Short mmCIF file of N, CA and C in Angstrom, two decimals:
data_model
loop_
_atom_site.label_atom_id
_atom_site.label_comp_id
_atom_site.label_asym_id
_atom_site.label_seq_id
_atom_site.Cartn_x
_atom_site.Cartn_y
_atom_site.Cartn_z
N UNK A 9 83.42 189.62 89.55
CA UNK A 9 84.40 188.95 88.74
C UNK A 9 85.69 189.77 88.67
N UNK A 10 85.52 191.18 88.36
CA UNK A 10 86.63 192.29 88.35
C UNK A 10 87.46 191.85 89.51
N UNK A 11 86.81 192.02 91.19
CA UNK A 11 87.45 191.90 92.44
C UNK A 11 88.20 190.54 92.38
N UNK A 12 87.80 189.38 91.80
CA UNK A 12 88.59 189.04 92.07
C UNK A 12 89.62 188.28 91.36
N UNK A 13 89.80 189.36 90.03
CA UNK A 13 90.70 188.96 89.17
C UNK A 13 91.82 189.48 89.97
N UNK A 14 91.49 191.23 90.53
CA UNK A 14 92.66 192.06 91.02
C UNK A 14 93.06 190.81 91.91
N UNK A 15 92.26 190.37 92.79
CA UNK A 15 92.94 189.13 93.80
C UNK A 15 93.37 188.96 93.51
N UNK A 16 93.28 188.15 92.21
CA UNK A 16 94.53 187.09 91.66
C UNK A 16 95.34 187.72 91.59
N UNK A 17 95.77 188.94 90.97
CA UNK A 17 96.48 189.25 90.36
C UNK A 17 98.00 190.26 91.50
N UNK A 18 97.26 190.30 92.47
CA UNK A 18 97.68 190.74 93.72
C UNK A 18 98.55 189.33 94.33
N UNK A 19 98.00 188.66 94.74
CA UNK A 19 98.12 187.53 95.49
C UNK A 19 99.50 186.80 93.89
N UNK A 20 99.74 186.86 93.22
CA UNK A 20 100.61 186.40 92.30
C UNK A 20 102.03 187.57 92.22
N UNK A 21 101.47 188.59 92.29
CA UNK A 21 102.49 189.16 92.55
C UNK A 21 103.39 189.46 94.46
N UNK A 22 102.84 189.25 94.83
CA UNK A 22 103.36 189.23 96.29
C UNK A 22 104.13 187.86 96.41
N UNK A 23 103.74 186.77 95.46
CA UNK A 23 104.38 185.76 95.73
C UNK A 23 105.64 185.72 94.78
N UNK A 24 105.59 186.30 93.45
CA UNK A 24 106.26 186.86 92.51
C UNK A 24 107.38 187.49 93.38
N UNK A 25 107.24 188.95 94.20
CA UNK A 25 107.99 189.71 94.98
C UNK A 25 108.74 188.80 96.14
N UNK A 26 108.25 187.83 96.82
CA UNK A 26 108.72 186.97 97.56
C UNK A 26 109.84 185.89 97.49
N UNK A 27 109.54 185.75 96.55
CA UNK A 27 110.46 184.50 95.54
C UNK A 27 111.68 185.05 95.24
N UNK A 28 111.91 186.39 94.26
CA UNK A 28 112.63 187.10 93.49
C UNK A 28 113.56 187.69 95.23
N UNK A 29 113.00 188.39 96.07
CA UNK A 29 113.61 188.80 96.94
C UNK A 29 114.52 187.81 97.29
N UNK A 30 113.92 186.50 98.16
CA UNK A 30 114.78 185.43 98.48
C UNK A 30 116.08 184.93 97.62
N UNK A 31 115.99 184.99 96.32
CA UNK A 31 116.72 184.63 95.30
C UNK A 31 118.00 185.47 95.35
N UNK A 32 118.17 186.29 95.73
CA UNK A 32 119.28 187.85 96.51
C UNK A 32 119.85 187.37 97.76
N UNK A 33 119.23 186.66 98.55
CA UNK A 33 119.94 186.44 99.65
C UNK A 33 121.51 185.80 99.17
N UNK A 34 122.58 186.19 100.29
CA UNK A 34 123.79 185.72 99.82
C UNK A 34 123.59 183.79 100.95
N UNK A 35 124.47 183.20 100.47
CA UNK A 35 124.06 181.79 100.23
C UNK A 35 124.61 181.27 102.57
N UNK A 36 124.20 180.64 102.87
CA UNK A 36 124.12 180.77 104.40
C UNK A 36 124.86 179.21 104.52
N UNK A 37 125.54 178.90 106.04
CA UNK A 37 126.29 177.89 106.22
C UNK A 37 127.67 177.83 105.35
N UNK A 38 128.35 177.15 105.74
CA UNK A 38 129.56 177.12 105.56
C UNK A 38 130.25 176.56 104.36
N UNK A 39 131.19 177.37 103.77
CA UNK A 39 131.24 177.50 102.50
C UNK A 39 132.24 176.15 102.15
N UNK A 40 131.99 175.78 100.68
CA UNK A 40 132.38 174.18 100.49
C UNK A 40 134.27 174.39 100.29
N UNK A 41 134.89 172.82 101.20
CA UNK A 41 135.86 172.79 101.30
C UNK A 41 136.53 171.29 100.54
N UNK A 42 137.55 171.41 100.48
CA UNK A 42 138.17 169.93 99.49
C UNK A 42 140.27 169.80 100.31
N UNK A 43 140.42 167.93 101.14
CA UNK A 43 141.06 168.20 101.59
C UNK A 43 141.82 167.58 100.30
N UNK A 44 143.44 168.19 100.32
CA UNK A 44 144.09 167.91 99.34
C UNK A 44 144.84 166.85 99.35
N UNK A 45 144.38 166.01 98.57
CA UNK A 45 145.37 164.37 98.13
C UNK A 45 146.35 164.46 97.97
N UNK A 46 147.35 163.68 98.44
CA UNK A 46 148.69 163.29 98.03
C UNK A 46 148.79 163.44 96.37
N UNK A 47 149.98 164.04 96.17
CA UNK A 47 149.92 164.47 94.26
C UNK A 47 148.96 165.28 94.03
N UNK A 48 148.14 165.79 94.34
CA UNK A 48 147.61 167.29 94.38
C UNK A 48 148.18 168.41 94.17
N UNK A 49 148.08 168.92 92.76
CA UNK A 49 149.02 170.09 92.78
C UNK A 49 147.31 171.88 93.09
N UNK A 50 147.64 172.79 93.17
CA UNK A 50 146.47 173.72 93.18
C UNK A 50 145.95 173.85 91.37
N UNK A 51 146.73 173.87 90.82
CA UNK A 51 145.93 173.71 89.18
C UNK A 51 145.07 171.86 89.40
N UNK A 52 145.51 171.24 89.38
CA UNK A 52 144.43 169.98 89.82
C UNK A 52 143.61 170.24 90.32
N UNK A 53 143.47 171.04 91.52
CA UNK A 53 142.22 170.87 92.21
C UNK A 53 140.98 172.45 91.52
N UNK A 54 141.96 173.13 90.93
CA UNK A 54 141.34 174.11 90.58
C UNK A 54 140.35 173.40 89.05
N UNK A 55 141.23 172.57 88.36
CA UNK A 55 140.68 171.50 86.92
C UNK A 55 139.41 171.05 87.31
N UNK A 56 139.49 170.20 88.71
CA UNK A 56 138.61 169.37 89.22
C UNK A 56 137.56 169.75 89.76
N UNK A 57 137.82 171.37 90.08
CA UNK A 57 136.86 171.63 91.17
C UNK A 57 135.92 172.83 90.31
N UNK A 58 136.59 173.52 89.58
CA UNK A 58 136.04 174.61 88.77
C UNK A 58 136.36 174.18 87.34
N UNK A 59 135.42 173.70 86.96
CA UNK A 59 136.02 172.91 85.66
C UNK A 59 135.62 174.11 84.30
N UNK A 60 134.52 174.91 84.54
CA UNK A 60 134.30 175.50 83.30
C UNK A 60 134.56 177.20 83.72
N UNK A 61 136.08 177.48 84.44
CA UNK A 61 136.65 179.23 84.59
C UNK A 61 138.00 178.17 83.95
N UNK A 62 139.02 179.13 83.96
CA UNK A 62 140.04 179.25 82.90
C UNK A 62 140.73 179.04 83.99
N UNK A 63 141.92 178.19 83.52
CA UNK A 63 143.03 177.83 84.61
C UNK A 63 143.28 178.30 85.62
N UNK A 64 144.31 179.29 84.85
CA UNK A 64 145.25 180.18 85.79
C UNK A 64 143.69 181.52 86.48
N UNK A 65 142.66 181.49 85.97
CA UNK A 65 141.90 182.16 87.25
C UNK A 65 141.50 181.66 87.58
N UNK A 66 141.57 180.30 87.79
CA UNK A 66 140.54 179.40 88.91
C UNK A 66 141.57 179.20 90.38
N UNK A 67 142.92 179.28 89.55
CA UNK A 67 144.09 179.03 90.53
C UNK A 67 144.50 180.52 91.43
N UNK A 68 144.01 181.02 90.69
CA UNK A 68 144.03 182.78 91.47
C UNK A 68 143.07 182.66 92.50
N UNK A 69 141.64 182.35 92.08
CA UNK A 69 140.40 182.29 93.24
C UNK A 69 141.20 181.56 94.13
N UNK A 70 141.19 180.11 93.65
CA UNK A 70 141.69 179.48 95.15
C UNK A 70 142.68 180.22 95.90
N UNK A 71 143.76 180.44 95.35
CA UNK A 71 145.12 181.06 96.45
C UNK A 71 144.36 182.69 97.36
N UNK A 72 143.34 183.36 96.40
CA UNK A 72 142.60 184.44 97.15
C UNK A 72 142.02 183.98 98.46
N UNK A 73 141.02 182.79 98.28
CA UNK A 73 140.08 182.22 99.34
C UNK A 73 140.57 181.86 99.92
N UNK A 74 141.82 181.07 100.07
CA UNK A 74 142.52 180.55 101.66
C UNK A 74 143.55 181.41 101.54
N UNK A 75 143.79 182.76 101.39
CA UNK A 75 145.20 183.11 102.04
C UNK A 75 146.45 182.78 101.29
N UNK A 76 146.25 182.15 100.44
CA UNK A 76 147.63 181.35 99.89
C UNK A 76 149.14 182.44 99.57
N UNK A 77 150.18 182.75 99.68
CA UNK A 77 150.70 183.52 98.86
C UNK A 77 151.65 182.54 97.93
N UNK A 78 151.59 180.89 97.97
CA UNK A 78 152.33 180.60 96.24
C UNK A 78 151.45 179.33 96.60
N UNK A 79 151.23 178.66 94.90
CA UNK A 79 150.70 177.46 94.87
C UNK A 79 150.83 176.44 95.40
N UNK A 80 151.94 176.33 96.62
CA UNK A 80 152.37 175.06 97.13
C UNK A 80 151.24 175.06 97.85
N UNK A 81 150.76 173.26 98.01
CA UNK A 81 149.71 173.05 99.24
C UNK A 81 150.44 171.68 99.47
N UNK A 82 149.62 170.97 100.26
CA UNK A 82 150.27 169.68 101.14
C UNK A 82 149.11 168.64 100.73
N UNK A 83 149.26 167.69 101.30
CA UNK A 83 148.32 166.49 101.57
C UNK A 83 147.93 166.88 102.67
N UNK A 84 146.36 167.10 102.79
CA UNK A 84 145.44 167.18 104.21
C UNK A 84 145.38 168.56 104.73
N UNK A 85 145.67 169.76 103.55
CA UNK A 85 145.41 170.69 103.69
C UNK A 85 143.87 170.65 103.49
N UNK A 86 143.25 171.76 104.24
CA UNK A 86 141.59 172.02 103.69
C UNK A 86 141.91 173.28 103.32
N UNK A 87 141.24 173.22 101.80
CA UNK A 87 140.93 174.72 101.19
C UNK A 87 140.11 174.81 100.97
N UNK A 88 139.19 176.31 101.40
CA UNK A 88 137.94 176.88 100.71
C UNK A 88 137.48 176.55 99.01
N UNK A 89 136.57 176.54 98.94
CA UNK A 89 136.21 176.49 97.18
C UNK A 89 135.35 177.53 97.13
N UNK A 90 135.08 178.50 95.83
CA UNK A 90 134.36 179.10 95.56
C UNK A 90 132.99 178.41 96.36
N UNK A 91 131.62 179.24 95.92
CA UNK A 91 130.62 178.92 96.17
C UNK A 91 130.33 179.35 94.65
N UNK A 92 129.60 178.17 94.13
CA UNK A 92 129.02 177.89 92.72
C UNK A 92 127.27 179.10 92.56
N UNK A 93 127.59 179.57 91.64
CA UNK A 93 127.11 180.63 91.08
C UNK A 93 125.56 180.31 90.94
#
């Protein structure tokens, strides 16, 4: 009965250790993009897209992730979006 409690108790943790490891991996395939609508300003899409970070740093991430150096974007630009936490 002892032997094969340790089983269990083995066999739960290896799957325990398995799980938790995977959960660390950084996230694979290609990171999510949004093309920009006509009247699209970068605070809009930052409102729309990251709705619960604070304005003006949601509008910082974005201009970080594509390169931006000022908020102007276009219609039918593609910009990176964070990857959700």
């Amino acid at each position: 009965m002892l032997g094969l409690l340790v089983l269990l108790a083995s066999l739960a943790s290896a799957v325990l250790f398995t799980t938790a490891s995977r959960a660390e991996e950084p996230p694979t395939g290609p990171p999510p993009t949004i093309v920009v609508r006509p009247g699209d300003t970068l605070w809009d899409i930052a409102a729309r897209t990251l709705p619960r970070g604070d304005g003006q740093g949601a509008v910082d991430e974005l201009r970080r992730l594509n390169g931006l150096s000022s908020s102007v974007v276009h219609p039918g630009d593609v910009l990176i979006l964070p990857r959700a936490a």
